[in-house]
Amino acid sequence: MNKPIIYGLLTTLAAFFFTACVEENEYPDEPHIEYESFSTTANDSVGIIKLSFTDGNGDIGLAKSDTTSPYTGKYFYNFFLYVFEKKNGQYDSVQTSIPFHGRIPILDDVTVGESIEGDIEMEIDIYTMDIFIPGDTLVFDIFIVDRALNQSNTIRTDPIILNNF
């Protein structure tokens, strides 16, 4: 992939939308995510993955300044997305020149130490995935990591057929 595509992908990965509210519920310190939906924009060029999440201690999110240990290397990201393409009836991992990961920003109005729940919407610019052709079927495996490096469960999206892209 060329650099404009890489920057376009990183820009879309940064387009997270959050809703979080403090709950009286008690959740484990490890984040937990559930797949909600996949939809496209009016022109079908952007896909939107929606997840719900819970976190027992409310420490989801990284600041722009979080670029030193332990938030380097693998943990520079806290939203991990892996692409799988259906071939001969099975899903095979797709190796790309750049990762399809992102950074969830610090959540506003959240007190660390309190249980939270909310939704995450992630935009994916389908045109940056120029290795795929119409008719391909993809799924995404996704997990998140909180500031204490607790990893959530991994979810898999429903199959996504690229007929309209």
Short mmCIF file of N, CA, C and O in Angstrom, two decimals, residues 44-151:
data_model
loop_
_atom_site.label_atom_id
_atom_site.label_comp_id
_atom_site.label_asym_id
_atom_site.label_seq_id
_atom_site.Cartn_x
_atom_site.Cartn_y
_atom_site.Cartn_z
N ASP A 44 -21.33 3.48 0.39
CA ASP A 44 -20.72 2.16 0.62
C ASP A 44 -19.19 2.17 0.61
O ASP A 44 -18.58 1.12 0.50
N SER A 45 -18.56 3.33 0.73
CA SER A 45 -17.10 3.34 0.73
C SER A 45 -16.51 3.22 2.13
O SER A 45 -15.35 2.91 2.28
N VAL A 46 -17.32 3.47 3.14
CA VAL A 46 -16.85 3.41 4.52
C VAL A 46 -17.70 2.41 5.29
O VAL A 46 -18.93 2.49 5.27
N GLY A 47 -17.03 1.47 5.94
CA GLY A 47 -17.73 0.52 6.80
C GLY A 47 -17.63 0.98 8.24
O GLY A 47 -16.62 1.56 8.65
N ILE A 48 -18.67 0.74 9.02
CA ILE A 48 -18.69 1.13 10.43
C ILE A 48 -18.95 -0.11 11.27
O ILE A 48 -19.99 -0.76 11.13
N ILE A 49 -17.98 -0.46 12.11
CA ILE A 49 -18.11 -1.59 13.03
C ILE A 49 -18.53 -1.03 14.37
O ILE A 49 -17.87 -0.12 14.90
N LYS A 50 -19.60 -1.57 14.94
CA LYS A 50 -20.06 -1.12 16.25
C LYS A 50 -19.88 -2.24 17.26
O LYS A 50 -20.29 -3.37 17.02
N LEU A 51 -19.25 -1.89 18.39
CA LEU A 51 -19.02 -2.81 19.50
C LEU A 51 -19.59 -2.19 20.77
O LEU A 51 -19.60 -0.98 20.91
N SER A 52 -20.03 -3.04 21.69
CA SER A 52 -20.34 -2.55 23.03
C SER A 52 -19.23 -3.04 23.94
O SER A 52 -18.55 -4.02 23.64
N PHE A 53 -19.00 -2.31 25.05
CA PHE A 53 -17.93 -2.70 25.96
C PHE A 53 -18.33 -2.45 27.40
O PHE A 53 -19.21 -1.64 27.69
N THR A 54 -17.65 -3.18 28.29
CA THR A 54 -17.70 -2.91 29.73
C THR A 54 -16.27 -2.95 30.24
O THR A 54 -15.41 -3.61 29.66
N ASP A 55 -16.03 -2.23 31.33
CA ASP A 55 -14.71 -2.26 31.97
C ASP A 55 -14.91 -1.93 33.44
O ASP A 55 -15.51 -0.90 33.78
N GLY A 56 -14.42 -2.79 34.30
CA GLY A 56 -14.64 -2.67 35.73
C GLY A 56 -13.94 -1.51 36.40
O GLY A 56 -14.39 -1.03 37.43
N ASN A 57 -12.82 -1.06 35.84
CA ASN A 57 -12.11 0.03 36.49
C ASN A 57 -11.98 1.28 35.61
O ASN A 57 -11.25 2.20 35.96
N GLY A 58 -12.67 1.32 34.49
CA GLY A 58 -12.77 2.52 33.68
C GLY A 58 -11.48 3.06 33.11
O GLY A 58 -11.39 4.26 32.83
N ASP A 59 -10.49 2.20 32.90
CA ASP A 59 -9.20 2.70 32.41
C ASP A 59 -8.98 2.41 30.93
O ASP A 59 -7.89 2.04 30.50
N ILE A 60 -10.00 2.62 30.14
CA ILE A 60 -9.88 2.44 28.70
C ILE A 60 -9.45 3.77 28.08
O ILE A 60 -9.95 4.83 28.45
N GLY A 61 -8.53 3.71 27.15
CA GLY A 61 -8.13 4.89 26.40
C GLY A 61 -6.69 5.31 26.64
O GLY A 61 -6.13 5.12 27.72
N LEU A 62 -6.10 5.87 25.57
CA LEU A 62 -4.73 6.37 25.63
C LEU A 62 -4.72 7.84 25.23
O LEU A 62 -5.43 8.25 24.31
N ALA A 63 -3.89 8.62 25.90
CA ALA A 63 -3.69 10.02 25.53
C ALA A 63 -2.70 10.09 24.36
O ALA A 63 -1.91 9.16 24.15
N LYS A 64 -2.73 11.17 23.61
CA LYS A 64 -1.77 11.35 22.52
C LYS A 64 -0.35 11.28 23.04
O LYS A 64 0.56 10.83 22.35
N SER A 65 -0.14 11.70 24.27
CA SER A 65 1.19 11.72 24.87
C SER A 65 1.65 10.35 25.36
O SER A 65 2.80 10.18 25.76
N ASP A 66 0.77 9.36 25.35
CA ASP A 66 1.13 8.01 25.80
C ASP A 66 1.94 7.29 24.72
O ASP A 66 1.42 6.47 23.95
N THR A 67 3.23 7.63 24.65
CA THR A 67 4.10 7.05 23.62
C THR A 67 5.39 6.49 24.21
O THR A 67 6.31 6.18 23.48
N THR A 68 5.44 6.40 25.54
CA THR A 68 6.59 5.78 26.19
C THR A 68 6.14 4.48 26.84
O THR A 68 4.95 4.19 26.91
N SER A 69 7.09 3.71 27.34
CA SER A 69 6.79 2.41 27.93
C SER A 69 5.70 2.54 29.00
O SER A 69 5.73 3.49 29.78
N PRO A 70 4.73 1.70 29.02
CA PRO A 70 4.57 0.47 28.25
C PRO A 70 3.82 0.65 26.93
O PRO A 70 3.49 -0.32 26.27
N TYR A 71 3.52 1.91 26.55
CA TYR A 71 2.69 2.16 25.36
C TYR A 71 3.53 2.33 24.11
O TYR A 71 3.36 3.29 23.34
N THR A 72 4.45 1.40 23.91
CA THR A 72 5.28 1.35 22.72
C THR A 72 5.16 -0.04 22.13
O THR A 72 4.56 -0.93 22.72
N GLY A 73 5.75 -0.24 20.97
CA GLY A 73 5.67 -1.56 20.34
C GLY A 73 4.23 -1.98 20.16
O GLY A 73 3.39 -1.21 19.71
N LYS A 74 3.93 -3.21 20.55
CA LYS A 74 2.58 -3.75 20.40
C LYS A 74 1.55 -2.87 21.12
O LYS A 74 0.46 -2.66 20.62
N TYR A 75 1.91 -2.35 22.29
CA TYR A 75 0.94 -1.60 23.08
C TYR A 75 0.87 -0.11 22.74
O TYR A 75 0.27 0.67 23.47
N PHE A 76 1.47 0.27 21.61
CA PHE A 76 1.21 1.62 21.09
C PHE A 76 -0.27 1.71 20.73
O PHE A 76 -0.88 2.76 20.81
N TYR A 77 -0.84 0.58 20.32
CA TYR A 77 -2.26 0.49 19.99
C TYR A 77 -3.03 -0.09 21.17
O TYR A 77 -2.47 -0.81 21.99
N ASN A 78 -4.31 0.20 21.21
CA ASN A 78 -5.17 -0.43 22.22
C ASN A 78 -6.45 -0.97 21.60
O ASN A 78 -7.31 -1.48 22.29
N PHE A 79 -6.59 -0.85 20.29
CA PHE A 79 -7.70 -1.42 19.53
C PHE A 79 -7.06 -2.26 18.43
O PHE A 79 -6.35 -1.73 17.57
N PHE A 80 -7.30 -3.57 18.46
CA PHE A 80 -6.63 -4.48 17.53
C PHE A 80 -7.65 -5.12 16.61
O PHE A 80 -8.65 -5.68 17.08
N LEU A 81 -7.41 -5.02 15.30
CA LEU A 81 -8.32 -5.56 14.30
C LEU A 81 -7.50 -6.40 13.32
O LEU A 81 -6.52 -5.91 12.75
N TYR A 82 -7.89 -7.65 13.18
CA TYR A 82 -7.23 -8.57 12.24
C TYR A 82 -8.23 -8.97 11.17
O TYR A 82 -9.39 -9.26 11.47
N VAL A 83 -7.76 -9.01 9.92
CA VAL A 83 -8.62 -9.29 8.78
C VAL A 83 -8.45 -10.74 8.34
O VAL A 83 -7.32 -11.25 8.26
N PHE A 84 -9.58 -11.39 8.05
CA PHE A 84 -9.59 -12.76 7.53
C PHE A 84 -10.45 -12.78 6.27
O PHE A 84 -11.55 -12.21 6.26
N GLU A 85 -9.96 -13.45 5.24
CA GLU A 85 -10.68 -13.56 3.97
C GLU A 85 -11.11 -15.01 3.75
O GLU A 85 -10.33 -15.93 4.02
N LYS A 86 -12.33 -15.19 3.27
CA LYS A 86 -12.85 -16.53 3.02
C LYS A 86 -12.29 -17.07 1.71
O LYS A 86 -12.43 -16.46 0.66
N LYS A 87 -11.63 -18.24 1.82
CA LYS A 87 -11.07 -18.92 0.66
C LYS A 87 -11.36 -20.40 0.81
O LYS A 87 -11.03 -20.99 1.84
N ASN A 88 -11.98 -20.98 -0.18
CA ASN A 88 -12.31 -22.40 -0.17
C ASN A 88 -13.09 -22.80 1.09
O ASN A 88 -12.83 -23.84 1.69
N GLY A 89 -14.01 -21.94 1.50
CA GLY A 89 -14.87 -22.24 2.62
C GLY A 89 -14.28 -22.00 4.00
O GLY A 89 -14.93 -22.23 5.00
N GLN A 90 -13.01 -21.55 4.07
CA GLN A 90 -12.37 -21.28 5.36
C GLN A 90 -11.84 -19.85 5.37
O GLN A 90 -11.51 -19.29 4.33
N TYR A 91 -11.73 -19.30 6.58
CA TYR A 91 -11.18 -17.95 6.73
C TYR A 91 -9.69 -18.01 6.99
O TYR A 91 -9.24 -18.65 7.93
N ASP A 92 -8.93 -17.35 6.10
CA ASP A 92 -7.48 -17.29 6.21
C ASP A 92 -7.06 -15.88 6.61
O ASP A 92 -7.61 -14.89 6.10
N SER A 93 -6.07 -15.78 7.48
CA SER A 93 -5.54 -14.50 7.90
C SER A 93 -4.97 -13.76 6.70
O SER A 93 -4.32 -14.36 5.84
N VAL A 94 -5.23 -12.46 6.63
CA VAL A 94 -4.71 -11.63 5.54
C VAL A 94 -3.53 -10.83 6.09
O VAL A 94 -3.67 -10.11 7.08
N GLN A 95 -2.38 -10.98 5.46
CA GLN A 95 -1.19 -10.23 5.84
C GLN A 95 -1.18 -8.93 5.05
O GLN A 95 -1.22 -8.95 3.83
N THR A 96 -1.15 -7.81 5.76
CA THR A 96 -1.13 -6.51 5.11
C THR A 96 0.16 -5.79 5.46
O THR A 96 0.82 -6.12 6.45
N SER A 97 0.50 -4.80 4.65
CA SER A 97 1.76 -4.08 4.88
C SER A 97 1.68 -3.17 6.10
O SER A 97 2.71 -2.79 6.65
N ILE A 98 0.49 -2.81 6.52
CA ILE A 98 0.31 -2.02 7.74
C ILE A 98 -0.73 -2.71 8.60
O ILE A 98 -1.61 -3.41 8.10
N PRO A 99 -0.66 -2.51 9.91
CA PRO A 99 -1.69 -3.11 10.76
C PRO A 99 -2.99 -2.32 10.68
O PRO A 99 -2.99 -1.13 10.42
N PHE A 100 -4.09 -2.99 10.88
CA PHE A 100 -5.40 -2.35 10.93
C PHE A 100 -5.78 -2.12 12.39
O PHE A 100 -6.87 -2.45 12.81
N HIS A 101 -4.86 -1.56 13.17
CA HIS A 101 -5.09 -1.30 14.58
C HIS A 101 -5.29 0.19 14.78
O HIS A 101 -5.03 0.99 13.88
N GLY A 102 -5.72 0.57 15.96
CA GLY A 102 -5.93 1.99 16.25
C GLY A 102 -5.75 2.27 17.72
O GLY A 102 -5.50 1.38 18.52
N ARG A 103 -5.90 3.55 18.06
CA ARG A 103 -5.77 4.01 19.44
C ARG A 103 -7.09 4.59 19.89
O ARG A 103 -7.56 5.58 19.34
N ILE A 104 -7.68 3.98 20.89
CA ILE A 104 -8.88 4.53 21.51
C ILE A 104 -8.42 5.68 22.39
O ILE A 104 -7.55 5.49 23.24
N PRO A 105 -8.98 6.87 22.22
CA PRO A 105 -8.56 7.99 23.07
C PRO A 105 -9.12 7.87 24.48
O PRO A 105 -10.04 7.09 24.74
N ILE A 106 -8.56 8.67 25.38
CA ILE A 106 -9.07 8.76 26.75
C ILE A 106 -10.54 9.14 26.69
O ILE A 106 -10.93 10.03 25.93
N LEU A 107 -11.36 8.47 27.47
CA LEU A 107 -12.79 8.75 27.48
C LEU A 107 -13.08 9.95 28.38
O LEU A 107 -12.59 10.02 29.51
N ASP A 108 -13.85 10.89 27.88
CA ASP A 108 -14.24 12.06 28.66
C ASP A 108 -15.21 11.67 29.77
O ASP A 108 -16.00 10.74 29.62
N ASP A 109 -15.19 12.40 30.84
CA ASP A 109 -16.15 12.25 31.94
C ASP A 109 -16.17 10.85 32.54
O ASP A 109 -17.22 10.37 32.95
N VAL A 110 -15.02 10.18 32.56
CA VAL A 110 -14.93 8.85 33.17
C VAL A 110 -13.92 8.94 34.32
O VAL A 110 -12.82 9.46 34.16
N THR A 111 -14.31 8.46 35.47
CA THR A 111 -13.42 8.41 36.62
C THR A 111 -12.78 7.03 36.68
O THR A 111 -13.48 6.03 36.80
N VAL A 112 -11.45 7.01 36.54
CA VAL A 112 -10.74 5.73 36.60
C VAL A 112 -11.04 5.09 37.95
O VAL A 112 -11.05 5.74 38.98
N GLY A 113 -11.34 3.81 37.92
CA GLY A 113 -11.69 3.07 39.12
C GLY A 113 -13.18 2.75 39.20
O GLY A 113 -13.58 1.92 39.99
N GLU A 114 -13.97 3.41 38.36
CA GLU A 114 -15.41 3.15 38.33
C GLU A 114 -15.77 2.28 37.13
O GLU A 114 -15.18 2.41 36.06
N SER A 115 -16.76 1.42 37.29
CA SER A 115 -17.23 0.58 36.20
C SER A 115 -17.89 1.44 35.12
O SER A 115 -18.61 2.38 35.42
N ILE A 116 -17.60 1.09 33.87
CA ILE A 116 -18.20 1.80 32.76
C ILE A 116 -18.70 0.82 31.72
O ILE A 116 -18.28 -0.34 31.66
N GLU A 117 -19.62 1.29 30.90
CA GLU A 117 -20.07 0.55 29.72
C GLU A 117 -20.38 1.57 28.65
O GLU A 117 -20.61 2.75 28.94
N GLY A 118 -20.34 1.12 27.41
CA GLY A 118 -20.61 2.04 26.32
C GLY A 118 -20.48 1.36 24.98
O GLY A 118 -20.45 0.13 24.88
N ASP A 119 -20.40 2.16 23.94
CA ASP A 119 -20.28 1.69 22.57
C ASP A 119 -19.05 2.29 21.92
O ASP A 119 -18.67 3.42 22.24
N ILE A 120 -18.46 1.54 21.03
CA ILE A 120 -17.36 2.02 20.20
C ILE A 120 -17.80 1.82 18.76
O ILE A 120 -18.25 0.74 18.39
N GLU A 121 -17.66 2.87 17.95
CA GLU A 121 -17.89 2.75 16.52
C GLU A 121 -16.58 3.05 15.82
O GLU A 121 -15.96 4.09 16.08
N MET A 122 -16.16 2.14 14.96
CA MET A 122 -14.92 2.31 14.23
C MET A 122 -15.21 2.38 12.75
O MET A 122 -15.93 1.52 12.23
N GLU A 123 -14.67 3.37 12.09
CA GLU A 123 -14.83 3.51 10.65
C GLU A 123 -13.65 2.86 9.93
O GLU A 123 -12.51 3.01 10.36
N ILE A 124 -13.95 2.15 8.85
CA ILE A 124 -12.92 1.54 8.02
C ILE A 124 -13.15 1.99 6.60
O ILE A 124 -14.23 1.77 6.04
N ASP A 125 -12.15 2.65 6.01
CA ASP A 125 -12.25 3.08 4.62
C ASP A 125 -12.01 1.86 3.74
O ASP A 125 -10.89 1.37 3.63
N ILE A 126 -13.07 1.36 3.16
CA ILE A 126 -13.00 0.13 2.37
C ILE A 126 -12.02 0.25 1.21
O ILE A 126 -11.33 -0.69 0.85
N TYR A 127 -11.88 1.47 0.64
CA TYR A 127 -10.98 1.64 -0.49
C TYR A 127 -9.51 1.48 -0.11
O TYR A 127 -8.67 1.24 -0.96
N THR A 128 -9.17 1.61 1.16
CA THR A 128 -7.78 1.39 1.55
C THR A 128 -7.44 -0.09 1.52
O THR A 128 -6.28 -0.45 1.54
N MET A 129 -8.45 -0.92 1.49
CA MET A 129 -8.23 -2.37 1.42
C MET A 129 -8.16 -2.79 -0.04
O MET A 129 -8.93 -3.61 -0.52
N ASP A 130 -7.23 -2.19 -0.79
CA ASP A 130 -7.15 -2.42 -2.22
C ASP A 130 -6.67 -3.82 -2.60
O ASP A 130 -6.54 -4.14 -3.77
N ILE A 131 -6.44 -4.67 -1.62
CA ILE A 131 -6.05 -6.05 -1.93
C ILE A 131 -7.28 -6.94 -2.12
O ILE A 131 -7.15 -8.09 -2.48
N PHE A 132 -8.47 -6.38 -1.89
CA PHE A 132 -9.70 -7.16 -2.02
C PHE A 132 -10.45 -6.74 -3.27
O PHE A 132 -10.27 -5.64 -3.78
N ILE A 133 -11.29 -7.64 -3.76
CA ILE A 133 -12.10 -7.35 -4.94
C ILE A 133 -13.57 -7.57 -4.59
O ILE A 133 -13.89 -8.30 -3.64
N PRO A 134 -14.48 -6.96 -5.36
CA PRO A 134 -15.90 -7.20 -5.10
C PRO A 134 -16.21 -8.70 -5.11
O PRO A 134 -15.68 -9.45 -5.93
N GLY A 135 -17.01 -9.12 -4.16
CA GLY A 135 -17.35 -10.52 -4.02
C GLY A 135 -16.58 -11.22 -2.92
O GLY A 135 -16.98 -12.29 -2.46
N ASP A 136 -15.45 -10.63 -2.50
CA ASP A 136 -14.69 -11.22 -1.39
C ASP A 136 -15.54 -11.18 -0.12
O ASP A 136 -16.32 -10.26 0.09
N THR A 137 -15.36 -12.19 0.73
CA THR A 137 -16.03 -12.24 2.02
C THR A 137 -14.97 -12.14 3.11
O THR A 137 -14.00 -12.89 3.11
N LEU A 138 -15.16 -11.17 4.01
CA LEU A 138 -14.22 -10.92 5.08
C LEU A 138 -14.89 -11.05 6.44
O LEU A 138 -16.09 -10.88 6.56
N VAL A 139 -14.09 -11.34 7.45
CA VAL A 139 -14.50 -11.17 8.85
C VAL A 139 -13.33 -10.48 9.54
O VAL A 139 -12.19 -10.54 9.08
N PHE A 140 -13.64 -9.82 10.65
CA PHE A 140 -12.62 -9.16 11.45
C PHE A 140 -12.62 -9.75 12.84
O PHE A 140 -13.68 -9.94 13.43
N ASP A 141 -11.44 -10.05 13.37
CA ASP A 141 -11.28 -10.42 14.77
C ASP A 141 -10.79 -9.16 15.49
O ASP A 141 -9.85 -8.50 15.02
N ILE A 142 -11.43 -8.84 16.61
CA ILE A 142 -11.15 -7.58 17.31
C ILE A 142 -11.01 -7.84 18.80
O ILE A 142 -11.76 -8.62 19.38
N PHE A 143 -10.04 -7.15 19.43
CA PHE A 143 -9.96 -7.08 20.88
C PHE A 143 -9.40 -5.72 21.25
O PHE A 143 -8.84 -5.02 20.41
N ILE A 144 -9.59 -5.33 22.52
CA ILE A 144 -9.06 -4.07 23.01
C ILE A 144 -8.20 -4.34 24.25
O ILE A 144 -8.28 -5.41 24.84
N VAL A 145 -7.37 -3.36 24.60
CA VAL A 145 -6.50 -3.45 25.76
C VAL A 145 -6.67 -2.16 26.56
O VAL A 145 -6.68 -1.07 25.99
N ASP A 146 -6.79 -2.28 27.88
CA ASP A 146 -6.93 -1.07 28.70
C ASP A 146 -5.56 -0.55 29.13
O ASP A 146 -4.52 -1.12 28.76
N ARG A 147 -5.54 0.53 29.89
CA ARG A 147 -4.27 1.16 30.29
C ARG A 147 -3.39 0.25 31.15
O ARG A 147 -2.17 0.36 31.13
N ALA A 148 -4.01 -0.66 31.89
CA ALA A 148 -3.24 -1.61 32.71
C ALA A 148 -2.79 -2.81 31.88
O ALA A 148 -2.23 -3.76 32.42
N LEU A 149 -3.02 -2.76 30.58
CA LEU A 149 -2.67 -3.81 29.62
C LEU A 149 -3.50 -5.08 29.81
O LEU A 149 -3.08 -6.16 29.38
N ASN A 150 -4.68 -4.95 30.42
CA ASN A 150 -5.62 -6.07 30.47
C ASN A 150 -6.27 -6.20 29.10
O ASN A 150 -6.81 -5.23 28.57
N GLN A 151 -6.23 -7.40 28.54
CA GLN A 151 -6.80 -7.64 27.21
C GLN A 151 -8.23 -8.14 27.34
O GLN A 151 -8.53 -8.97 28.19
#
